[in-house]
CSV table of C-alpha atoms and ligand atoms in Angstrom, one decimal:
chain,number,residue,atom,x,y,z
A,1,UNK,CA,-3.2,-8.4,16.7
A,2,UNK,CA,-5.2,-5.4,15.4
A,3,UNK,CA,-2.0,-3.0,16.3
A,4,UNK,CA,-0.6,-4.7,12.9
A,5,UNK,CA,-1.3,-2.1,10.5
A,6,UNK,CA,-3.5,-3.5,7.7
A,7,UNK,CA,-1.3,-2.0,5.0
A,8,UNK,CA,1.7,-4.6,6.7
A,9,UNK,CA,-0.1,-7.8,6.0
A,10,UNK,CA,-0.1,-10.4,4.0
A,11,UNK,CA,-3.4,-9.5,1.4
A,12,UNK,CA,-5.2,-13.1,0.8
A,13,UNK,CA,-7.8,-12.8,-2.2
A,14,UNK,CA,-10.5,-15.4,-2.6
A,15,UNK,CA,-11.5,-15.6,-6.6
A,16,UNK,CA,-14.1,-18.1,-7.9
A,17,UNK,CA,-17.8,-18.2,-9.4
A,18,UNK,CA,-20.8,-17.1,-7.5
A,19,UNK,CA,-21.5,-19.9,-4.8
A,20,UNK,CA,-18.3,-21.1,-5.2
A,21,UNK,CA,-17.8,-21.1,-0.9
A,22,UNK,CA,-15.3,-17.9,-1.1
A,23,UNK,CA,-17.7,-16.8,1.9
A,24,UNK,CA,-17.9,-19.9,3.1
A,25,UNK,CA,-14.3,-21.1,3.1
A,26,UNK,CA,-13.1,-17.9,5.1
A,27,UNK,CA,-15.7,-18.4,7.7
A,28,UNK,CA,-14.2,-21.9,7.6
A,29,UNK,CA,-10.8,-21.0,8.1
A,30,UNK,CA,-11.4,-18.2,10.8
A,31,UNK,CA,-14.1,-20.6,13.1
A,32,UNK,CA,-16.0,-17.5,13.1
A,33,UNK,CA,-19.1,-16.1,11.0
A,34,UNK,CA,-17.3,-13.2,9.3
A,35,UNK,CA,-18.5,-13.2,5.8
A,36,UNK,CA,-21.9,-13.5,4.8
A,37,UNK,CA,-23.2,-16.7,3.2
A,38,UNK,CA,-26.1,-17.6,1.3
A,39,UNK,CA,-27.8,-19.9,-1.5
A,40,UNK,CA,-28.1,-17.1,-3.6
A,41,UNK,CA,-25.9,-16.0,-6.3
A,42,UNK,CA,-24.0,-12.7,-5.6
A,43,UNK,CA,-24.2,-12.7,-2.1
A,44,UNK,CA,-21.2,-10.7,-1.8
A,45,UNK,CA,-21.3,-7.7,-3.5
A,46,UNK,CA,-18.5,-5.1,-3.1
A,47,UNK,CA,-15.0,-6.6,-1.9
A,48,UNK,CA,-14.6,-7.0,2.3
A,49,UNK,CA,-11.7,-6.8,3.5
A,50,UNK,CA,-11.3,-8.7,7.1
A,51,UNK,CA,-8.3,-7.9,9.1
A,52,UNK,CA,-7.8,-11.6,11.3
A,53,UNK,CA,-4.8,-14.2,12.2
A,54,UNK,CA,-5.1,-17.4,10.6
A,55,UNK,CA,-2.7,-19.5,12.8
A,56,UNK,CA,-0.4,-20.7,12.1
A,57,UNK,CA,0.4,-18.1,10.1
A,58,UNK,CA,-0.8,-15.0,11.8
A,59,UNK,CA,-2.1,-11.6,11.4
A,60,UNK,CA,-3.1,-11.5,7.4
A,61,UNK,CA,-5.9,-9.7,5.5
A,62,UNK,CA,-8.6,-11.8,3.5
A,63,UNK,CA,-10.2,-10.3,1.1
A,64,UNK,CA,-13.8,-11.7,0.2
A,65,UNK,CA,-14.7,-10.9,-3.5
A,66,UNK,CA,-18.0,-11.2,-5.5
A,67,UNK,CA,-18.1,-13.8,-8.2
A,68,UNK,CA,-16.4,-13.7,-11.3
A,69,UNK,CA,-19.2,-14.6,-13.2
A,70,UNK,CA,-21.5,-12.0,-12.2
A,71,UNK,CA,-23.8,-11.0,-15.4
A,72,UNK,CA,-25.7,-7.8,-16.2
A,73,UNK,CA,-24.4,-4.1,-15.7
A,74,UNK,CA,-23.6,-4.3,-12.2
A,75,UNK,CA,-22.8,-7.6,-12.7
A,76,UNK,CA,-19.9,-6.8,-14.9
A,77,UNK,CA,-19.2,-3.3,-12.1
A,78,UNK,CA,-19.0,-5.9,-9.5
A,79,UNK,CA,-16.3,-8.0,-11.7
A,80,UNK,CA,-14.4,-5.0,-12.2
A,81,UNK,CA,-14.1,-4.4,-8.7
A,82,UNK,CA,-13.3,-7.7,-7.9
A,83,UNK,CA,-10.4,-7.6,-10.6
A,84,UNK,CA,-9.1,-4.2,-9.1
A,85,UNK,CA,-8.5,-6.6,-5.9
A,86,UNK,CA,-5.8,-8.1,-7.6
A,87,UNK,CA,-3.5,-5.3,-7.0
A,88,UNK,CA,-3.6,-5.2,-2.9
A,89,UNK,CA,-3.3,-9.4,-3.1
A,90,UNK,CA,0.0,-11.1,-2.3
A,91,UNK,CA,-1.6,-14.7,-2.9
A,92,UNK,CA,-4.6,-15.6,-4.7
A,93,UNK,CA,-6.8,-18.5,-3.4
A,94,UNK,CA,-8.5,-19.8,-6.7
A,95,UNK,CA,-12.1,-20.9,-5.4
A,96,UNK,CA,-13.2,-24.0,-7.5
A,97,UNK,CA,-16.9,-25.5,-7.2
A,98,UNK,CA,-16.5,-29.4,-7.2
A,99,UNK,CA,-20.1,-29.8,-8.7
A,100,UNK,CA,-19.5,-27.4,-11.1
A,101,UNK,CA,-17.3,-28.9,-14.5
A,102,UNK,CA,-17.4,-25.6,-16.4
A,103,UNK,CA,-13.9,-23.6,-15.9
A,104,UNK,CA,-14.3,-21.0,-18.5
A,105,UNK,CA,-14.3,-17.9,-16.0
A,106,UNK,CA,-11.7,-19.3,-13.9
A,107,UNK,CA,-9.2,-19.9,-16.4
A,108,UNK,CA,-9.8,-15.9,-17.7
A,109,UNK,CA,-9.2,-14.5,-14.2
A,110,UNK,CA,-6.4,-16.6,-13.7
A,111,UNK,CA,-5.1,-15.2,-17.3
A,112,UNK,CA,-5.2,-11.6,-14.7
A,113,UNK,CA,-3.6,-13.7,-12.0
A,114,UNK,CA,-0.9,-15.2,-13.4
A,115,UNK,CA,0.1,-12.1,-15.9
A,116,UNK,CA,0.6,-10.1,-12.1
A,117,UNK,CA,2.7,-12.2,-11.2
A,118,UNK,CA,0.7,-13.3,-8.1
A,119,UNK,CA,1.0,-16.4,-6.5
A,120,UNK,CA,-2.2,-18.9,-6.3
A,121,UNK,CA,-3.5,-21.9,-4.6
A,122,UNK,CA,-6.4,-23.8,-5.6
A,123,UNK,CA,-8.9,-24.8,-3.6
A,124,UNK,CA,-11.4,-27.2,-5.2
A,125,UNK,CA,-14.4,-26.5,-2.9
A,126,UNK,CA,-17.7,-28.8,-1.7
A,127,UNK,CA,-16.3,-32.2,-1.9
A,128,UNK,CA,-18.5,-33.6,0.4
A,129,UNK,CA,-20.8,-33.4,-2.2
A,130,UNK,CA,-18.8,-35.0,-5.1
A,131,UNK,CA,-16.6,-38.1,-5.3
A,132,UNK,CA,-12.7,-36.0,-5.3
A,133,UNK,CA,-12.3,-35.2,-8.5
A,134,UNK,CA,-9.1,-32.5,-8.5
A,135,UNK,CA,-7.2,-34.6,-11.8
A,136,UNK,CA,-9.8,-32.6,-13.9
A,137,UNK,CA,-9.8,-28.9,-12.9
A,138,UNK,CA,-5.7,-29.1,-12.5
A,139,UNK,CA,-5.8,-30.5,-15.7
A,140,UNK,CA,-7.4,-27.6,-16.8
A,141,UNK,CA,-6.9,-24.9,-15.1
A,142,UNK,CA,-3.2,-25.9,-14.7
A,143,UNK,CA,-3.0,-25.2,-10.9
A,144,UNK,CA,-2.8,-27.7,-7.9
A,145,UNK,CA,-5.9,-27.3,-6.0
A,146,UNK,CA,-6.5,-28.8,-2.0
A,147,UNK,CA,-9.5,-30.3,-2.0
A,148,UNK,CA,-11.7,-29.1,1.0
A,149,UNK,CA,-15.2,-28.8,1.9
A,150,UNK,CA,-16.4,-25.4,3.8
A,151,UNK,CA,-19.2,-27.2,5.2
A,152,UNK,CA,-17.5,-30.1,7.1
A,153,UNK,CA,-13.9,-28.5,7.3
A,154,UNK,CA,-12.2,-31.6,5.5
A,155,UNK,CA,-9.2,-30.1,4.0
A,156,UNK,CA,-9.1,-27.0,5.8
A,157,UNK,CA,-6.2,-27.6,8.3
A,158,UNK,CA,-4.5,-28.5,5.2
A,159,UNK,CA,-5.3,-25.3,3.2
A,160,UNK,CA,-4.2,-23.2,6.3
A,161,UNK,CA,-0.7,-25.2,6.1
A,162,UNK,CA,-0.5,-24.1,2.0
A,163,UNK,CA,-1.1,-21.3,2.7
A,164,UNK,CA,1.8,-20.4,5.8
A,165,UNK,CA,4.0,-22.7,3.6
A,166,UNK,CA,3.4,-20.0,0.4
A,167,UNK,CA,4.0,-17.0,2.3
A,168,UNK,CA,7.2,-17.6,3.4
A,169,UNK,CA,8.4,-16.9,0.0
A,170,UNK,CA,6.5,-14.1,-0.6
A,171,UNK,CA,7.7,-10.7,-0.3
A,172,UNK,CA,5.3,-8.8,0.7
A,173,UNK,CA,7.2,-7.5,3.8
A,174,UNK,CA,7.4,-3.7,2.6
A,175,UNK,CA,11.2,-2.7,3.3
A,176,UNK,CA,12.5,-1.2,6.1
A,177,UNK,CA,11.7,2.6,6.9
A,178,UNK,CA,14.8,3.3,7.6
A,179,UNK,CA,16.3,0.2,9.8
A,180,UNK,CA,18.4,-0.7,7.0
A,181,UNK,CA,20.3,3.0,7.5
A,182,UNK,CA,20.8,1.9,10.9
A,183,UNK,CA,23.6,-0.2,12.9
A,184,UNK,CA,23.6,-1.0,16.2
A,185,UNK,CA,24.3,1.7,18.6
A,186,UNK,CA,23.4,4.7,15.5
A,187,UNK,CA,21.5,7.4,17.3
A,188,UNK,CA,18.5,8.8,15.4
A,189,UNK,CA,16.8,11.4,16.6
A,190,UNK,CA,13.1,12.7,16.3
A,191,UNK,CA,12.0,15.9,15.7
A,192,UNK,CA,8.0,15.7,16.4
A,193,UNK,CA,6.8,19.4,17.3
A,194,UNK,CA,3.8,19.2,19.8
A,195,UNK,CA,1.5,21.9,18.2
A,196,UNK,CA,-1.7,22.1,17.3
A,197,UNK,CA,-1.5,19.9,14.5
A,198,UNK,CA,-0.3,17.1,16.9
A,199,UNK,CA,-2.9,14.5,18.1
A,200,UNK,CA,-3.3,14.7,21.9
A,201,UNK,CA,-1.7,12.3,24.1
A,202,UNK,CA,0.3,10.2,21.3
A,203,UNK,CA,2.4,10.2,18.1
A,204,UNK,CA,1.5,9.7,14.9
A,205,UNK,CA,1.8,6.4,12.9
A,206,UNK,CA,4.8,7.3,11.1
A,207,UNK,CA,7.0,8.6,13.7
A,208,UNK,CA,5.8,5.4,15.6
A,209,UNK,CA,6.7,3.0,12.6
A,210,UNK,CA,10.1,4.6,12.8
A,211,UNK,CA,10.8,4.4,16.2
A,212,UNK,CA,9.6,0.4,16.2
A,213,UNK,CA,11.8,-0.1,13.2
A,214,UNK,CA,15.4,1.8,14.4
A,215,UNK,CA,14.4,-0.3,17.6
A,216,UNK,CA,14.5,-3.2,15.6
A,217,UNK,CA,18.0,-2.6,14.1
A,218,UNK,CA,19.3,-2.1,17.3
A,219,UNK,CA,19.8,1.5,16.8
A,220,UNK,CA,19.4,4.2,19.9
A,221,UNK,CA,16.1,6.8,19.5
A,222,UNK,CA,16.0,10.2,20.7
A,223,UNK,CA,12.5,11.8,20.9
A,224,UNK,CA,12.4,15.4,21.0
A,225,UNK,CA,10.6,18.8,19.9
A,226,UNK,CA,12.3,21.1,18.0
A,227,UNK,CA,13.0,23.5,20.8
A,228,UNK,CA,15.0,21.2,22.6
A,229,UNK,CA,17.0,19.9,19.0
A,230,UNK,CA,19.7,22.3,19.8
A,231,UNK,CA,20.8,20.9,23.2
A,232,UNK,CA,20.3,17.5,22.1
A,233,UNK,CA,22.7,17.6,19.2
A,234,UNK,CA,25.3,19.4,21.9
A,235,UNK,CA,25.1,16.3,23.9
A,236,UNK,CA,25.2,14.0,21.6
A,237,UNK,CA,26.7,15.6,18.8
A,238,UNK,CA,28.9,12.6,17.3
A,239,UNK,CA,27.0,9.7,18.2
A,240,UNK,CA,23.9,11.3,16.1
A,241,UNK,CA,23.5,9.4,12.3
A,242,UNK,CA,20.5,10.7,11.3
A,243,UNK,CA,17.8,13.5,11.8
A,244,UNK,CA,14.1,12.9,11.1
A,245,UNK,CA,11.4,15.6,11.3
A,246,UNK,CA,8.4,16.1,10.6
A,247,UNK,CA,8.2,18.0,7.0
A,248,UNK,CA,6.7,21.4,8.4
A,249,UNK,CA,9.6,21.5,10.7
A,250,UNK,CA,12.2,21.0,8.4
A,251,UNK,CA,13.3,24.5,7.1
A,252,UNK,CA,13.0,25.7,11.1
A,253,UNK,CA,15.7,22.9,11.5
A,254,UNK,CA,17.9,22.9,8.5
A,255,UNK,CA,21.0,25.3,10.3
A,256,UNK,CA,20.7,23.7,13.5
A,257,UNK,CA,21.9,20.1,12.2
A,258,UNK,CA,25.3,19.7,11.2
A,259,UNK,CA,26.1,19.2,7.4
A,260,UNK,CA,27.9,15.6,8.9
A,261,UNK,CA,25.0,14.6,10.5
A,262,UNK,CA,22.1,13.1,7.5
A,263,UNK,CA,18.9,15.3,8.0
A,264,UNK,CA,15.4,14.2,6.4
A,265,UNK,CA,11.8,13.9,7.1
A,266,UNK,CA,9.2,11.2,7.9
A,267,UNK,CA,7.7,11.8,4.2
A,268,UNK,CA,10.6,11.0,2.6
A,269,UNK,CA,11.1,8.0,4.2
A,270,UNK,CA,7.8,7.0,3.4
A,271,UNK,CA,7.9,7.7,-0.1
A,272,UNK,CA,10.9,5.5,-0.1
A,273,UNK,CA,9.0,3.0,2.0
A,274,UNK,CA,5.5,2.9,0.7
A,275,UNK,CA,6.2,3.7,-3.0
A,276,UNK,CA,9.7,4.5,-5.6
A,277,UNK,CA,11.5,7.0,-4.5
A,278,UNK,CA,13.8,7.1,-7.2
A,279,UNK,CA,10.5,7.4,-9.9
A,280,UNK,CA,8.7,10.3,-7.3
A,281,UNK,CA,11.7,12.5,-7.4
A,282,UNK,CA,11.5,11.8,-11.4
A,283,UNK,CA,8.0,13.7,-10.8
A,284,UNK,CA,8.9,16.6,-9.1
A,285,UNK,CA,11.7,17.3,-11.6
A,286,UNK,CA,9.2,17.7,-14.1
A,287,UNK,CA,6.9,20.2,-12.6
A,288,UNK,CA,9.4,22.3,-14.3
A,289,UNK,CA,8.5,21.5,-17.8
A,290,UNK,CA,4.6,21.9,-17.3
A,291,UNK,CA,2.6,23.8,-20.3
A,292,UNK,CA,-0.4,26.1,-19.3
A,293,UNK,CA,-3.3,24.3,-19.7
A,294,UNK,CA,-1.9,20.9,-18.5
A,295,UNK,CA,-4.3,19.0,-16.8
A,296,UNK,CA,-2.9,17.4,-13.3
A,297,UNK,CA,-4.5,14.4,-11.6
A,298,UNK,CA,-4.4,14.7,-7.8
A,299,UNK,CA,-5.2,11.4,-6.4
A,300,UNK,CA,-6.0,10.7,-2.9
A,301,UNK,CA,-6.3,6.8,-1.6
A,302,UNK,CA,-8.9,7.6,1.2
A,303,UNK,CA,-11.7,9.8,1.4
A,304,UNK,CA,-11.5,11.8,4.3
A,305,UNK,CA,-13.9,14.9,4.8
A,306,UNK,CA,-12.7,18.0,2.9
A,307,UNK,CA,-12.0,21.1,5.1
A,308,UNK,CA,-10.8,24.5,3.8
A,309,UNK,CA,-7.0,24.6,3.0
A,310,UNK,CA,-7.5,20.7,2.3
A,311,UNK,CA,-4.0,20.0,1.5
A,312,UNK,CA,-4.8,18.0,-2.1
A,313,UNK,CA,-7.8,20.5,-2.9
A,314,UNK,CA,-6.6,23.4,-2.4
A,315,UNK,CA,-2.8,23.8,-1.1
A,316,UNK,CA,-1.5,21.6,-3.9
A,317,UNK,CA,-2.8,22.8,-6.9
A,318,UNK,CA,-1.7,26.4,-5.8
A,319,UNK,CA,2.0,25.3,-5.0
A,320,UNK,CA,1.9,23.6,-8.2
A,321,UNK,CA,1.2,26.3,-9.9
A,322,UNK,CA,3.2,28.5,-8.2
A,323,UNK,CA,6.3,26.2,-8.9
A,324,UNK,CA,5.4,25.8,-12.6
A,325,UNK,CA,4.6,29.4,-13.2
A,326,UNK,CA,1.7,28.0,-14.9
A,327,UNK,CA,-2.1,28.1,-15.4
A,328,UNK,CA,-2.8,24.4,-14.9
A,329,UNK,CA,-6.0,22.0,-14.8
A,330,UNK,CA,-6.8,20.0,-12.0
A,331,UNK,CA,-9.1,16.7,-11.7
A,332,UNK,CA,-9.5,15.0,-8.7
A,333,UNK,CA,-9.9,11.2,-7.6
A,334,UNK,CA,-9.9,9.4,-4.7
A,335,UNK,CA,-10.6,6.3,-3.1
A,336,UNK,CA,-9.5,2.4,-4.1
A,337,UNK,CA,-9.0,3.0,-7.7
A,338,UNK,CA,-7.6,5.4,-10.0
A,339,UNK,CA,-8.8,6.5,-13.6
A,340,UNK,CA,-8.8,3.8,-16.3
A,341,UNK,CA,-6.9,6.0,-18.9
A,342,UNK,CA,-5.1,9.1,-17.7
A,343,UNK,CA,-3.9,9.9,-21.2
A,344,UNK,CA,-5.8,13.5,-20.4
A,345,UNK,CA,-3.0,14.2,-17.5
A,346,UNK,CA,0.6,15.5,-17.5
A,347,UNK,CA,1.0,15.0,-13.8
A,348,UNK,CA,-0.2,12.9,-11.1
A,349,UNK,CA,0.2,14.2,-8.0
A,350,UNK,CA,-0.5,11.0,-5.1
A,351,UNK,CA,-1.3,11.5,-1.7
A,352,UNK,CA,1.1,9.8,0.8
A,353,UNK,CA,-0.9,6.8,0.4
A,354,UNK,CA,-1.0,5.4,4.1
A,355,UNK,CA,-4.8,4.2,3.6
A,356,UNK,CA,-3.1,1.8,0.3
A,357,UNK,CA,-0.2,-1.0,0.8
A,358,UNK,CA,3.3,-0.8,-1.3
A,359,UNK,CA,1.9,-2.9,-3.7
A,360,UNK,CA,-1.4,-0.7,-4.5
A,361,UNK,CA,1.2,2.2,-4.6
A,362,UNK,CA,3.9,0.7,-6.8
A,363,UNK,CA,1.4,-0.3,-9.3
A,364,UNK,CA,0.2,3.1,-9.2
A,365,UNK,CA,3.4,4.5,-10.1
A,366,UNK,CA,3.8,1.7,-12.7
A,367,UNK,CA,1.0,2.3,-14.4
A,368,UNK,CA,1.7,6.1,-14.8
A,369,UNK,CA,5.0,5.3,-15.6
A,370,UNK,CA,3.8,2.8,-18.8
A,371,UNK,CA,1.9,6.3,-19.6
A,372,UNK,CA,4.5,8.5,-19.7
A,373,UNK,CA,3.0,10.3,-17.0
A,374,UNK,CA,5.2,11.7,-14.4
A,375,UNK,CA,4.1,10.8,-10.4
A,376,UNK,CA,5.0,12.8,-7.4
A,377,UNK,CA,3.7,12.2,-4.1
A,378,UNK,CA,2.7,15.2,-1.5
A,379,UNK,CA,5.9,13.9,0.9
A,380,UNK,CA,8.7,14.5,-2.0
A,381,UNK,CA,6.1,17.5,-3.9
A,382,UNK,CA,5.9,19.1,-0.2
A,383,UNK,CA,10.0,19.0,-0.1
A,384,UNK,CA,10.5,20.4,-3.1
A,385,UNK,CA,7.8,23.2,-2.5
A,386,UNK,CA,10.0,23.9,1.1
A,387,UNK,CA,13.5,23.7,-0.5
A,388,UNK,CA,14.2,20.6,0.9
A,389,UNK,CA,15.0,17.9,-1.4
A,390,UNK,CA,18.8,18.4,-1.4
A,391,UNK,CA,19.3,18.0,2.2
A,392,UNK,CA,16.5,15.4,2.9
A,393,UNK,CA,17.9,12.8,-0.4
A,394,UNK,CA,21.5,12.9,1.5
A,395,UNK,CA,20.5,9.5,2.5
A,396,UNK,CA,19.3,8.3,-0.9
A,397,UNK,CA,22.2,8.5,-3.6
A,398,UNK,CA,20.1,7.3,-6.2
A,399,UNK,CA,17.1,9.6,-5.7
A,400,UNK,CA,19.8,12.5,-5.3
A,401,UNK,CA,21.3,12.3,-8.2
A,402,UNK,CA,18.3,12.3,-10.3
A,403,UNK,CA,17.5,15.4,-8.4
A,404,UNK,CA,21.1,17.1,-8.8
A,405,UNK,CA,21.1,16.0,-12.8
B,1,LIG,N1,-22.4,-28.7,0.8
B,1,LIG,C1,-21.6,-27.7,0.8
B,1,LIG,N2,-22.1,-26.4,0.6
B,1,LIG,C2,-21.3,-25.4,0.6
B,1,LIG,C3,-19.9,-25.5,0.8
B,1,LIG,N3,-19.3,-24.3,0.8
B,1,LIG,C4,-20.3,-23.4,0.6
B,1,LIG,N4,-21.5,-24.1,0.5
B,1,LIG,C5,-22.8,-23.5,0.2
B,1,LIG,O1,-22.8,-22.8,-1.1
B,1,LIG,C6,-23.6,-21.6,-1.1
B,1,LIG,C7,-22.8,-20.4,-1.5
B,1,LIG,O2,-21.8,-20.2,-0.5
B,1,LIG,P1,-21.1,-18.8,-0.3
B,1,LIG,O3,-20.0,-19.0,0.7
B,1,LIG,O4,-22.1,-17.7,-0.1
B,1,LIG,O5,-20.4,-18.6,-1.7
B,1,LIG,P2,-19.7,-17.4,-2.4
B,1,LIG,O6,-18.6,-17.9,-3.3
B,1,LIG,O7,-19.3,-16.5,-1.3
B,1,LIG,O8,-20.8,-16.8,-3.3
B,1,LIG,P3,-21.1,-15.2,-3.7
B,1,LIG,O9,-20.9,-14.3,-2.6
B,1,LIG,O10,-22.5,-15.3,-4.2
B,1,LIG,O11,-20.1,-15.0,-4.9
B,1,LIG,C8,-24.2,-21.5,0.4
B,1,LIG,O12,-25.5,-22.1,0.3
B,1,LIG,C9,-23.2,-22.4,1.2
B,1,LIG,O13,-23.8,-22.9,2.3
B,1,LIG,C10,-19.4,-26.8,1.0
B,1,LIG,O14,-18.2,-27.1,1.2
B,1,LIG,N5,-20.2,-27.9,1.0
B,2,LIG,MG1,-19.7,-14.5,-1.0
């Protein structure tokens, strides 16, 4: 179960007051002691985010949140936090204390909720120690709510069955990589050199998502480093659809692959995959029109340790400048969240964003978009940097002609 990738999961976020039983209830639903529990008020602090399979639904993500109620400066931090949740969750669970009548904070959040466009369930919590009384909060709160209690498990099996039932119809599938480019018998071969930048004794992710997904379209892979693409195409020459490579390959293997046969890299299929393809390529067009003195955000989703020629510290900004022909300003941030208001940035330039899921990434995008701000990612900035853009968007008419305009 943990060889799910946690960005591929349904993301269930608990929401409710302090001592609501968000802690409780996923301990509950798991039989396990995950989530820490307590009398106190703001036991859980920062969000948690538990990888697990809740039959009978399977591998999901739950995410534990700190109460919406929180008070004080870090009070109102840990609220923010808990808000920023919202755009990794594919299905709320609204957490409801059945001793508690007062629904002012829940019906704000679920303001947040609802304007998302997320899906909720409510879950009226403790009723083992209050006559059932659900009429009132969906009265209020204009939700449905299972009544459960964390304590004794009443209504759990119930809540687990809401909650399968509810995810059938939510999309939060990200699209193929590329299995809907492929037909059964397609060949698609892989160019993954083994050099020092390779991990030893294994692929990357990526090239291993691909592989599983062309396998899953009934397609036909070839795996193979670049010294051997030559031969390979020989042999197989018309029974080859598409090419992938790795980026840094790509202008070592442009002449080899027939103009008939597609050609493109793992990064462009996962800035199709993982974010807009169409809206990234929008991006790259308009490193063109930069001013000296713009100021670019470079956001990266983890925080990995910094080494020198660090691709988003130090390769970017130079390229960029390079391809602007411009003295530009860079600002840097990275982890979970990106700046409130970017109206100090011309650019954002994104990291590839395998630590976020499709949603996080979209709503990224979005929000630069409702800026005005124009997004590229490091997959589709790389290709332009390398000349590569017009082969590699063969496959993507759209995203091509945006590029060709
Ligand atoms: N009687 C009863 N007590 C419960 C139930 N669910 C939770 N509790 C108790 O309520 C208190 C708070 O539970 P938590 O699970 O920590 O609540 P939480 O919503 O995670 O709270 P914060 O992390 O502080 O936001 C604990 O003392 C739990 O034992 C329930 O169904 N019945
Ligand atoms: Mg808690």
């Amino acid at each position: 179960m943990n060889e799910t990738p946690r960005a591929n999961r349904l993301h269930i976020g608990l929401f409710g007051k302090r001592n609501a039983g968000k802690s409780s209830l996923i301990n509950s639903m798991t039989n396990q002691e995950i989530a820490l529990v307590s009398e106190t008020k703001g036991t859980t602090t920062d969000p948690v985010y538990k990888s697990m399979e809740i039959l009978p639904l399977g591998p999901v993500v739950v995410i534990d949140t700190a109460g919406i109620d929180d008070t004080g400066e870090l009070g109102k931090l840990r609220i923010k936090k808990t808000i920023g949740v919202l755009e990794k969750t594919d299905l709320a669970i609204m957490v409801v204390d059945a001793t508690d009548k007062n629904v002012d904070s829940e019906k704000k959040i679920l303001k947040t909720i609802k304007a998302k466009g997320i899906p909720v369930i409510g879950v009226l919590n403790k009723i083992d120690l209050k006559e059932n009384d659900s009429k009132y909060y969906e009265a209020e709160l204009g939700l449905n709510f299972i009544s459960v209690s964390a304590k004794t498990k009443e209504g759990i099996e119930n809540l687990k069955e809401k909650i399968a039932k509810y995810s059938k119809d939510i999309d939060y599938e990200e699209p193929s990589i590329i299995g809907d480019l492929v037909n059964r018998w397609d060949v698609i071969v892989h160019v993954t050199p083994i050099d020092e930048a390779a991990p030893k004794g294994r692929l990357i992710l990526p090239q291993v998502q691909t592989i599983r997904d062309v396998l899953d379209y009934n397609g036909i892979n070839i795996v193979v480093q670049d010294t051997e693409l030559k031969e390979t195409i020989n042999m197989f020459r018309d029974k080859i659809k598409i090419v992938v490579t790795d980026s840094q390959a790509f202008g070592k293997i442009r002449d080899i692959v027939p103009k008939d046969i597609y050609l493109t890299s793992y990064s462009i299929l996962y800035a199709r995959y993982k974010g807009d393809l169409v809206e990234l390529v929008k991006g790259a067009k308009a490193i063109k029109s930069l001013k000296n003195n713009d100021t670019i955000l470079i956001s990266e989703s983890c925080t990995h340790h910094r080494q020198k020629g660090d691709i988003g510290r130090d390769k970017i900004p130079k390229f960029l400048e390079e391809l602007s022909n411009k003295k530009l300003n860079f600002k840097w941030s990275s982890g979970t969240t990106i700046p409130e208001d970017l109206s100090m940035y011309k650019m954002i330039v994104h990291c590839g964003g395998c630590m976020i899921n499709r949603k996080q990434m979209i709503s990224r995008i979005n929000k630069a978009k409702n800026n005005n701000i124009p997004i590229v990612n490091y997959g589709v900035f790389l290709g332009f940097k390398f000349n590569v853009l017009d082969r590699a968007l063969e496959l993507f008419p759209e995203a091509k002609r945006i590029w060709n305009d």
